Coordinates of C-alpha atoms and ligand atoms in Angstrom, one line a residue:
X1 CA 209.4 207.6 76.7
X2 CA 207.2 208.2 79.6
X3 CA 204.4 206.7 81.7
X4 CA 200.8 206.5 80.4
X5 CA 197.9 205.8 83.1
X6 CA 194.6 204.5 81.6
X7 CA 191.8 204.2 84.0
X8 CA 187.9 204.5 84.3
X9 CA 185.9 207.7 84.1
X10 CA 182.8 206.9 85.3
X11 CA 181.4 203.7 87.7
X12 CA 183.7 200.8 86.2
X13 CA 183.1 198.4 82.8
X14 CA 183.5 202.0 80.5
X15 CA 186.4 199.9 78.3
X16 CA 189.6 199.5 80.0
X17 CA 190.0 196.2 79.0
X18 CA 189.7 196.8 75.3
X19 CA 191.2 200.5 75.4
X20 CA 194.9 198.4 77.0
X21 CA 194.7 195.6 74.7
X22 CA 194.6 198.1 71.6
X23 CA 198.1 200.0 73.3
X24 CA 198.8 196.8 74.5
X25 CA 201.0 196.0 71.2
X26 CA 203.0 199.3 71.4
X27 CA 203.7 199.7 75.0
X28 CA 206.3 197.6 76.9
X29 CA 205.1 197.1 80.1
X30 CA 201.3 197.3 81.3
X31 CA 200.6 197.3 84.9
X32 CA 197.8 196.5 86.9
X33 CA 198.4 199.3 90.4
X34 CA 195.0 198.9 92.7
X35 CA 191.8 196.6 93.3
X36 CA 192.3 192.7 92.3
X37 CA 189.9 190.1 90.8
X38 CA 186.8 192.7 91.5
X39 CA 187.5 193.9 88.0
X40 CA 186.3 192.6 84.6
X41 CA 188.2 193.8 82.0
X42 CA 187.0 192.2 78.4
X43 CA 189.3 191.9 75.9
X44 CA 188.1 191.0 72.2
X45 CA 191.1 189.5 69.8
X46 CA 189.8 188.9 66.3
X47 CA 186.8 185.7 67.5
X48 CA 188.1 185.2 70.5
X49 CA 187.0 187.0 73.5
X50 CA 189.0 187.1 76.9
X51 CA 187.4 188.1 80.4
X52 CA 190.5 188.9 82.6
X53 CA 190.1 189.4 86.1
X54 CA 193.4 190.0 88.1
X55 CA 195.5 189.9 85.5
X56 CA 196.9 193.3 83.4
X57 CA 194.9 193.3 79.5
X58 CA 198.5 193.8 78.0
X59 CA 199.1 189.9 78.7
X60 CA 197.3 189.4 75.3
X61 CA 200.0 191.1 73.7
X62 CA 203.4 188.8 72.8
X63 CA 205.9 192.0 72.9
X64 CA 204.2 193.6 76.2
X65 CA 205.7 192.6 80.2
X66 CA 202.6 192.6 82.2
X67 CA 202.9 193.9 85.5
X68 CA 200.9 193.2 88.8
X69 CA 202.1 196.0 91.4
X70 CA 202.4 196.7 95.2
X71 CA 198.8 198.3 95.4
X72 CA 197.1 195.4 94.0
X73 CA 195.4 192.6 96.3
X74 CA 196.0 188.8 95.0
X75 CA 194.0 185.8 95.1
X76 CA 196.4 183.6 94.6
X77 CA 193.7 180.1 93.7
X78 CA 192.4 183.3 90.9
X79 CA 196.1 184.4 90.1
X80 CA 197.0 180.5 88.7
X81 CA 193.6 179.3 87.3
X82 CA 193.8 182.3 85.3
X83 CA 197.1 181.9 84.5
X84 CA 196.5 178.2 83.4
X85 CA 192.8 179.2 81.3
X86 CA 195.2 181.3 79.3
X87 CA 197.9 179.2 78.4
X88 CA 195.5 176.4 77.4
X89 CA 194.1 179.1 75.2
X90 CA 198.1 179.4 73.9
X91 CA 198.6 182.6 75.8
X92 CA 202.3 182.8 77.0
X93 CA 202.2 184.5 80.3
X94 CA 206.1 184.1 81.6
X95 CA 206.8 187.6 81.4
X96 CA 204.0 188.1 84.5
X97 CA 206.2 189.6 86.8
X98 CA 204.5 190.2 90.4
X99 CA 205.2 192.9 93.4
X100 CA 206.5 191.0 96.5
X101 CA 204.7 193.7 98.7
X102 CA 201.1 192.8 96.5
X103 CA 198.8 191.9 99.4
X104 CA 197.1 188.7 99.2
X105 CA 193.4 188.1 99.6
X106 CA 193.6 185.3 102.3
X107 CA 190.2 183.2 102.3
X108 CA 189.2 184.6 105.4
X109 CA 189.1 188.0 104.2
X110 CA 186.8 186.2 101.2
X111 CA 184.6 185.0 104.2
X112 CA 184.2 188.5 105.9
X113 CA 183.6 190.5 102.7
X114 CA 180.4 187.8 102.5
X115 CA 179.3 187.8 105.9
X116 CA 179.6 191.5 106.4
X117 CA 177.6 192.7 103.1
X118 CA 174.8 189.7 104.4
X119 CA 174.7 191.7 108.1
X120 CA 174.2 195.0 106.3
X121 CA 171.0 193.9 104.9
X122 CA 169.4 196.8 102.8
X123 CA 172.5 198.9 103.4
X124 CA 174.6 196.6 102.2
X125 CA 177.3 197.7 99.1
X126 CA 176.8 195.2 96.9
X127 CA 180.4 194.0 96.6
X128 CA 182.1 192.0 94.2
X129 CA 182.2 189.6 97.1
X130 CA 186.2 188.8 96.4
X131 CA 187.2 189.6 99.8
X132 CA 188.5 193.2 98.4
X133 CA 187.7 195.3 101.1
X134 CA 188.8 192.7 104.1
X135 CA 192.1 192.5 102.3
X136 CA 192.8 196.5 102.3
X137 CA 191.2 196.4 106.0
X138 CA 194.0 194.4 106.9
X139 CA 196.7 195.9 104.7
X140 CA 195.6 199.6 106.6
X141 CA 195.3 198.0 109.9
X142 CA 198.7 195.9 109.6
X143 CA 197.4 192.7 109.9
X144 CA 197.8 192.1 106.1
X145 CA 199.6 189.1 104.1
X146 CA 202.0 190.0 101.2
X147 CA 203.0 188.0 98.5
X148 CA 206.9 187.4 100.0
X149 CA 205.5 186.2 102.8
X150 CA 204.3 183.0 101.4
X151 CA 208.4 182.5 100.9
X152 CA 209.2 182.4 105.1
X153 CA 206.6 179.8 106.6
X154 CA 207.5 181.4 110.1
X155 CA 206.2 184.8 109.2
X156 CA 203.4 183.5 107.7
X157 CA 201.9 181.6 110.4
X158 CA 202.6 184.3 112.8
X159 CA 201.0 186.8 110.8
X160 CA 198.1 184.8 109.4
X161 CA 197.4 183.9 113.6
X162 CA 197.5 187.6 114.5
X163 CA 195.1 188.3 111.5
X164 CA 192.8 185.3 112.8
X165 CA 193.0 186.6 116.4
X166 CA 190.7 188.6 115.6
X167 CA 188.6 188.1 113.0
X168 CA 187.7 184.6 115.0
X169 CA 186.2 186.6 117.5
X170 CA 184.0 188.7 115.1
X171 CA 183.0 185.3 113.4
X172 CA 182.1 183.5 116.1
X173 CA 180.6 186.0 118.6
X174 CA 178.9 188.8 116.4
X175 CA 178.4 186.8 113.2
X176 CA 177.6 183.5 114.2
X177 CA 180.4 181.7 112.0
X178 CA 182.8 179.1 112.9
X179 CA 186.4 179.7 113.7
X180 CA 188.7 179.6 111.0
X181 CA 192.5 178.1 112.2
X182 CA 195.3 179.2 111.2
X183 CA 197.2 176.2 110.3
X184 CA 194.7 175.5 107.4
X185 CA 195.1 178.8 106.0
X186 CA 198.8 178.4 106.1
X187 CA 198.9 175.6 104.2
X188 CA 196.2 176.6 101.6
X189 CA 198.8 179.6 100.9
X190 CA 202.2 177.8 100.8
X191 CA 200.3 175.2 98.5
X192 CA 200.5 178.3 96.0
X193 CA 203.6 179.3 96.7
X194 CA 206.0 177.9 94.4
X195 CA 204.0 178.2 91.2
X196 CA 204.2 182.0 92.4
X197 CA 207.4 182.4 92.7
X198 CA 208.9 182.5 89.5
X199 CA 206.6 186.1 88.4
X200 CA 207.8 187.0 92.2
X201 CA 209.6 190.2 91.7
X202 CA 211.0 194.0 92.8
X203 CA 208.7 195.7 90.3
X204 CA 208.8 199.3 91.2
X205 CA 212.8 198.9 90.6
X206 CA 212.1 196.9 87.0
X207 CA 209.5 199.8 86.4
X208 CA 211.9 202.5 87.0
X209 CA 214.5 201.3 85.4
X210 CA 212.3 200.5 82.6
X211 CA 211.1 204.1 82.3
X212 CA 215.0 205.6 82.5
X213 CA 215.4 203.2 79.9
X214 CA 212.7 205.1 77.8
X215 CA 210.5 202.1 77.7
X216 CA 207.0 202.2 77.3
X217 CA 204.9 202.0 80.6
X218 CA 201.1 201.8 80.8
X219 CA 198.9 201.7 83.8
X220 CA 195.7 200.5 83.8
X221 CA 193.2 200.9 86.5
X222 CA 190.8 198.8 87.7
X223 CA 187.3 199.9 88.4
X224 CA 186.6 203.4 88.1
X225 CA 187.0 207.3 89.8
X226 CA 183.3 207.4 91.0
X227 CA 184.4 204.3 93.1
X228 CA 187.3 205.4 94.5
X229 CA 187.7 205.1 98.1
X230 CA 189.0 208.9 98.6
X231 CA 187.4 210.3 95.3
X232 CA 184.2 208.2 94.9
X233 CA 180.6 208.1 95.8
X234 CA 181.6 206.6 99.5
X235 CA 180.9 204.7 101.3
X236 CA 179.3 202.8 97.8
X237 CA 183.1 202.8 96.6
X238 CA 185.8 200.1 96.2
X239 CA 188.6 200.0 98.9
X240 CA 191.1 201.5 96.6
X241 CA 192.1 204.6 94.6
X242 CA 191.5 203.7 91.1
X243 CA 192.0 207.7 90.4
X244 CA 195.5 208.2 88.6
X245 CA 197.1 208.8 92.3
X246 CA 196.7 205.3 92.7
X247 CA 199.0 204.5 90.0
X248 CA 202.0 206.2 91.5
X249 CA 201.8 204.8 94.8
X250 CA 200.3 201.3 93.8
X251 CA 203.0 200.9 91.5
X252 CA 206.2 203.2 92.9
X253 CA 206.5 205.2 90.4
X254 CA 206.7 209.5 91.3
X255 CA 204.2 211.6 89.3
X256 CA 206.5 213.3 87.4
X257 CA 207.5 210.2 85.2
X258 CA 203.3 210.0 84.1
X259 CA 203.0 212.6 81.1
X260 CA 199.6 211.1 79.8
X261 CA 196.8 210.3 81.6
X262 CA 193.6 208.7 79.5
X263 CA 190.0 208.4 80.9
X264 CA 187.5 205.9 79.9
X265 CA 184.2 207.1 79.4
X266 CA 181.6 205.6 77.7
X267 CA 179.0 207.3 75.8
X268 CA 175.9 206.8 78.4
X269 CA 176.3 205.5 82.1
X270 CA 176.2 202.2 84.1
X271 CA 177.1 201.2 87.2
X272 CA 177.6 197.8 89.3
X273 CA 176.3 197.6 93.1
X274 CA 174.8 199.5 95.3
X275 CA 174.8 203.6 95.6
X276 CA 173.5 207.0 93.9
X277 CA 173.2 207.1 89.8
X278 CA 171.7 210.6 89.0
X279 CA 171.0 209.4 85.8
X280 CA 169.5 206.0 85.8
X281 CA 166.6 204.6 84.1
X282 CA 164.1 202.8 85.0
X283 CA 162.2 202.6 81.8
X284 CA 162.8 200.6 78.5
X285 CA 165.4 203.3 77.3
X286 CA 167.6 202.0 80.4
X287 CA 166.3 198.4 79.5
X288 CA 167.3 199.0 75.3
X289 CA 171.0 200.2 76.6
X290 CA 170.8 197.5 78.5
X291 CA 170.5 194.5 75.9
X292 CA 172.3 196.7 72.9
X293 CA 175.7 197.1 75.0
X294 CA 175.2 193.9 76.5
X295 CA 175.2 195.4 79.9
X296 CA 176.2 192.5 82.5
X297 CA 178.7 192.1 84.9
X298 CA 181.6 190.1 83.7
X299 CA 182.7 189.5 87.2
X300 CA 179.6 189.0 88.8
X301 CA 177.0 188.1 85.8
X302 CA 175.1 191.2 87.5
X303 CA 172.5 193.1 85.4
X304 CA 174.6 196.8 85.2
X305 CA 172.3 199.2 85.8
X306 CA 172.1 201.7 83.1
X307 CA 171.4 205.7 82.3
X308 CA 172.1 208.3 80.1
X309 CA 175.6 210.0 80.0
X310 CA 176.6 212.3 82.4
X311 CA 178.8 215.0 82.2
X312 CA 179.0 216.1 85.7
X313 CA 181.2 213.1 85.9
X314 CA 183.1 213.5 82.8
X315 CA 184.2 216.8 84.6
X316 CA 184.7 215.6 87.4
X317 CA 186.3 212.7 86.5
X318 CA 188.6 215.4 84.6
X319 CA 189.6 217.1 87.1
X320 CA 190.2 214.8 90.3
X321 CA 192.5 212.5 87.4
X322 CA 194.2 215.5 85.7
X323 CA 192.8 213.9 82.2
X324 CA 194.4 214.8 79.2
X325 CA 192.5 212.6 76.7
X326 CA 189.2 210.5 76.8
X327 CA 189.0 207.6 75.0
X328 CA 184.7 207.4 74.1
X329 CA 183.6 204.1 74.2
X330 CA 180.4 202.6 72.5
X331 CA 179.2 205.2 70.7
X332 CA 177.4 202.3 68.3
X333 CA 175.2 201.0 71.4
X334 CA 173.8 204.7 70.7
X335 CA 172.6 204.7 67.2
X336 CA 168.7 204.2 66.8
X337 CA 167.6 207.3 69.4
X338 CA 165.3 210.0 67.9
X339 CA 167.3 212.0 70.4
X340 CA 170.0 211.4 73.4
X341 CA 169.6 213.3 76.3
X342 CA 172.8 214.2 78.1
X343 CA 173.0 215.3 81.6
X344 CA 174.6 219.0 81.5
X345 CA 173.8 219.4 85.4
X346 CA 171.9 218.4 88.3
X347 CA 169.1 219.7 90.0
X348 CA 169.7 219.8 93.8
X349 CA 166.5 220.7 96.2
X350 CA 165.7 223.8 93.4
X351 CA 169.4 224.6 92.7
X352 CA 171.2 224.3 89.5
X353 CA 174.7 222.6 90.3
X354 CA 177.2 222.3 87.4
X355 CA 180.1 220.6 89.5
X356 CA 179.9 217.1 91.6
X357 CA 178.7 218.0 95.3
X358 CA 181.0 217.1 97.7
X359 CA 178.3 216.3 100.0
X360 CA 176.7 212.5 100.1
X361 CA 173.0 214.1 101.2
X362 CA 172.9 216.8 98.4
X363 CA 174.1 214.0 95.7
X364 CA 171.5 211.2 96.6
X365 CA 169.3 214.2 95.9
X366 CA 170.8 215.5 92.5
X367 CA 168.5 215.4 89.4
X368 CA 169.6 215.1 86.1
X369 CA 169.0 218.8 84.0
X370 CA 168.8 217.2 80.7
X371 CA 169.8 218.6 77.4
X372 CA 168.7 216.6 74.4
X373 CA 171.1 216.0 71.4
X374 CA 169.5 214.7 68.0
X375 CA 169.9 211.2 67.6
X376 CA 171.5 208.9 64.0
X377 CA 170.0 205.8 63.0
X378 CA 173.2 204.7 61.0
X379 CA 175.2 201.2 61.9
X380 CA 178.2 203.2 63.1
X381 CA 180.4 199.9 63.8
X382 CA 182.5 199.9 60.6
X383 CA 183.1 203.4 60.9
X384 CA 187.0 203.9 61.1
X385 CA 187.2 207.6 60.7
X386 CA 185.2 210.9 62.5
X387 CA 184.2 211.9 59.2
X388 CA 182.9 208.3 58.2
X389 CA 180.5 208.9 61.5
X390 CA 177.3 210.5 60.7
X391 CA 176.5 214.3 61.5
X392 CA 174.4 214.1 64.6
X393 CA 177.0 211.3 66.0
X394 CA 179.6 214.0 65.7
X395 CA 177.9 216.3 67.1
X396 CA 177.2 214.1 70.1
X397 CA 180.9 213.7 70.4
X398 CA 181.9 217.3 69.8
X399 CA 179.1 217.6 72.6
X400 CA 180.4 215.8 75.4
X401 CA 184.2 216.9 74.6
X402 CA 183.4 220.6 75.2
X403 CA 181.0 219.4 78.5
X404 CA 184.1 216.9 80.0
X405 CA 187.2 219.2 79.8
X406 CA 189.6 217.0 78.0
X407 CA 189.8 216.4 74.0
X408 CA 188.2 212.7 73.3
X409 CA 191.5 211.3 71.3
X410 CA 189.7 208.2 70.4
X411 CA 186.3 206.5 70.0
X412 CA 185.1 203.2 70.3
X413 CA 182.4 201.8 67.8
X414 CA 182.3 198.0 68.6
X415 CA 184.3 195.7 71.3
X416 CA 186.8 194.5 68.8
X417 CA 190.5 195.9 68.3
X418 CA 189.9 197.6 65.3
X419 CA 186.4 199.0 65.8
X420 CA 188.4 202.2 66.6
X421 CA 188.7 205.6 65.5
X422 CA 191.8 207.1 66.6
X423 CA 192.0 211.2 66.5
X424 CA 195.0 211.7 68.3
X425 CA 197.8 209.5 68.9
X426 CA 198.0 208.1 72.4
X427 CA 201.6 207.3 71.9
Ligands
LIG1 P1 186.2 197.3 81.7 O1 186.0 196.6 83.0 O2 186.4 198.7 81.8 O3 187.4 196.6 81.0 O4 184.9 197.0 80.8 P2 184.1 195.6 80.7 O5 184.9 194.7 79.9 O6 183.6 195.2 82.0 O7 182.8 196.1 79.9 C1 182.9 196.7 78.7 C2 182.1 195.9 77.6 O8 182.0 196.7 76.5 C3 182.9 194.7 77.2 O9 181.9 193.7 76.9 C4 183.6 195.1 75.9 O10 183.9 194.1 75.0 C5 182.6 196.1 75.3 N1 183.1 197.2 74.6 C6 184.3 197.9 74.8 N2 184.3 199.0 73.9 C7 183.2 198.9 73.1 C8 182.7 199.7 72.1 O11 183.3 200.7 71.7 N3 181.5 199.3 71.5 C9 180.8 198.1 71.9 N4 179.7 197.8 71.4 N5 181.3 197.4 72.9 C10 182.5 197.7 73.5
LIG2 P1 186.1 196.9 86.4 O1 187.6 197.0 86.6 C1 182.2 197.8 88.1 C2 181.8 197.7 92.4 C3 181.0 196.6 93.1 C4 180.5 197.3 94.3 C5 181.7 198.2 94.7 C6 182.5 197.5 95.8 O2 185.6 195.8 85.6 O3 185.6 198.2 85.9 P2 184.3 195.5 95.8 O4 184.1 194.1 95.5 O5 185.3 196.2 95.0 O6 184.5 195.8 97.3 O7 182.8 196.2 95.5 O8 182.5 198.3 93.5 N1 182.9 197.2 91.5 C7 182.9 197.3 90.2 N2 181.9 197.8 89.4 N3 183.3 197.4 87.5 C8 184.3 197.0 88.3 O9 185.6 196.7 87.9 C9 184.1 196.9 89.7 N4 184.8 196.4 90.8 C10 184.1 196.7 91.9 O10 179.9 196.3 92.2 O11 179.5 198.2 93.9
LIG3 MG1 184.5 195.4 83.9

């Protein structure tokens, strides 16, 4: 059985976290393959609700190996207090199993991804302030710290000194900082070490063995493909490829083991941070979605902010991940509208564009051409069937399929498991 990738459609927080959990029971391996503790992923188990960070969403489920790969960037202080929040919740997470070549978000990098958004002032991103983009500075420039080398104290030092070298430098001369020294960092790592080192591991060996054993493999992305460092709206972008590239290299696995590939896209638009949103609101609609999907960052208690769906994106989003399915989530955050207006195109200086401009000037200039789809006023939440969903909300759906370019095989109606309607089997 082959390789399933999972990922976002739009700016992040679409579903992933719930979309996994629900395959989580059916898959046997679920693997995190880019980003780190930037992401928020919320899972919802019966009345218990889980806000995972680093970790995969399959580590909810008892039969599922979750998997932590190569391209992913670990905190390890994050790594074990969430490892310990859910075992005193009764989670069993021994089957973690985590890349030796993961890079490992030192605290200095945490130090530079603050002091560098605070220097950019008004231009700043709006980071997650984990010390993401630091970490896959240093990974790109060769300066980085992997997870084995918390295992060979000599290495360590040595790199963690040519690392601080320097970043010193930029700290003390440009941005005012004190010096950081080495030896403390060293010893703040190997303090983590050997709780590490049993989920230490050569996954993308496991992985492909796992998938010429016709086991199950699901990847699930972090963030989303409008803040992908290549594909996104840079430079107001993550520092890794989310987009379902990402999986193969930040996981080793070649493309022609992934036969599925499953966008998240939820049924309007918000975004986290900094950067252009053709569609946002600034009026009580964007306020209503707001406080109905309980828009607010799990990572970062940010407000999201909030517009109307876009299917520029969804096309987009389509095209740059190969999707074959989207799975539509919170469709019941929608119900009460005398209408929903959907953006079908954008406006660019007088021009009608239908596709995403490449170009950064002519998209902080797009302008939503709205269509406007009749609204439903029905609870849709218990809904467990398209037909059980009122006319106008399948029409909505029907809608955005034929505007995205890939057949929505599943829709979301409420954060829990079951608040599903599956159309097409993912599996
Ligand atoms: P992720 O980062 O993509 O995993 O998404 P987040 O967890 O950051 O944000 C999604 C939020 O929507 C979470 O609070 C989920 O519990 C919730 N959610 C997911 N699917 C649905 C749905 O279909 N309906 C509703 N009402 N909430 C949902
Ligand atoms: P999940 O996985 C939404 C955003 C940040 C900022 C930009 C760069 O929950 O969908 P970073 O700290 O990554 O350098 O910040 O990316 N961002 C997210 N927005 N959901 C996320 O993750 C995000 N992870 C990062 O808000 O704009
Ligand atoms: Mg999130």
């Amino acid at each position: 059985m082959p390789a399933l990738v999972l990922l976002g459609a739009q700016w992040g927080d679409e579903g992933k976290g719930k979309a996994t959990d629900l395959l989580g029971g059916s898959v046997d391996y679920v693997v995190r393959y880019q980003g780190g503790n930037n992401a928020g992923h919320t899972v919802v188990v019966g009345d218990q609700k889980y806000a995972l960070h680093l970790l995969p969403s399959g580590i909810l489920s008892p039969g599922c190996t979750p998997v932590i790969g190569n391209g992913v960037v670990v905190d390890p202080s994050v790594l074990l207090s969430e490892l310990s929040g859910l075992n005193e919740r009764g989670v069993d997470t021994s089957k973690l199993l985590i890349s030796g070549n993961a890079h490992i978000i030192t605290p200095y990098n945490v130090t530079v991804d603050k002091v560098t958004e605070r220097f950019l002032g008004k231009r700043k991103i709006g980071t997650t302030g984990r010390g993401i983009g630091p970490t896959y500075a240093d990974k790109i420039n060769r300066v980085g710290i992997r997870v084995q080398d918390l295992y060979d104290e000599s290495i360590l030092t040595q790199k963690v000194e040519a690392a601080l070298d320097v970043k010193n430098q930029i700290l003390t001369k440009l941005y005012n900082r004190r010096a950081i020294t080495a030896t403390q960092v060293v010893e703040e790592l190997l303090g983590y070490a050997e709780q590490i080192e049993p989920y230490v591991a050569d996954t993308v060996l496991i992985l492909n063995q796992a998938l010429d054993d016709d086991k199950v493999v699901l990847f699930e992305g972090g963030q989303g493909t409008l803040l992908d460092i290549d594909h996104g709206t840079y430079p107001f972008v993550t520092s890794s490829n989310p987009t379902a590239g990402g999986a193969c290299t930040g996981a080793g696995v070649g493309p022609t083991k992934i036969s599925r590939v499953i966008g998240i896209l939820k049924a309007y638009t918000t975004r986290v941070g900094a950067g252009p949103f053709p569609t946002e609101l600034f009026d009580e609609d964007g306020e209503a979605l707001r406080r109905i999907g309980g828009e607010r960052g799990v990572t970062t208690g940010r407000d999201r902010r909030c517009g109307w769906f876009d299917a520029v994106i969804a096309r987009y989003a389509t095209r740059v991940n190969g999707l074959t399915d989207f799975f539509l989530t919170k469709l019941d955050v929608l119900s009460g509208w005398e209408q929903i207006p959907v953006c079908v195109a954008y406006d660019i200086d007088g021009e009608r564009v239908e596709e995403l401009p490449y170009s950064q000037t002519d998209f902080h200039h797009a302008k939503p051409v709205y269509e406007y789809l009749p609204g439903w006023q029905e609870d849709i939440s218990e809904a467990k069937t398209f037909a059980d969903l009122p006319k106008n909300a399948q029409a909505y759906v029907k809608a955005l399929e034929d505007m995205s370019g890939a057949p929505i095989s599943a829709i979301g109606v409420g954060p829990g498991r079951e608040e599903t309607i599956e159309i097409n089997s993912f599996l």
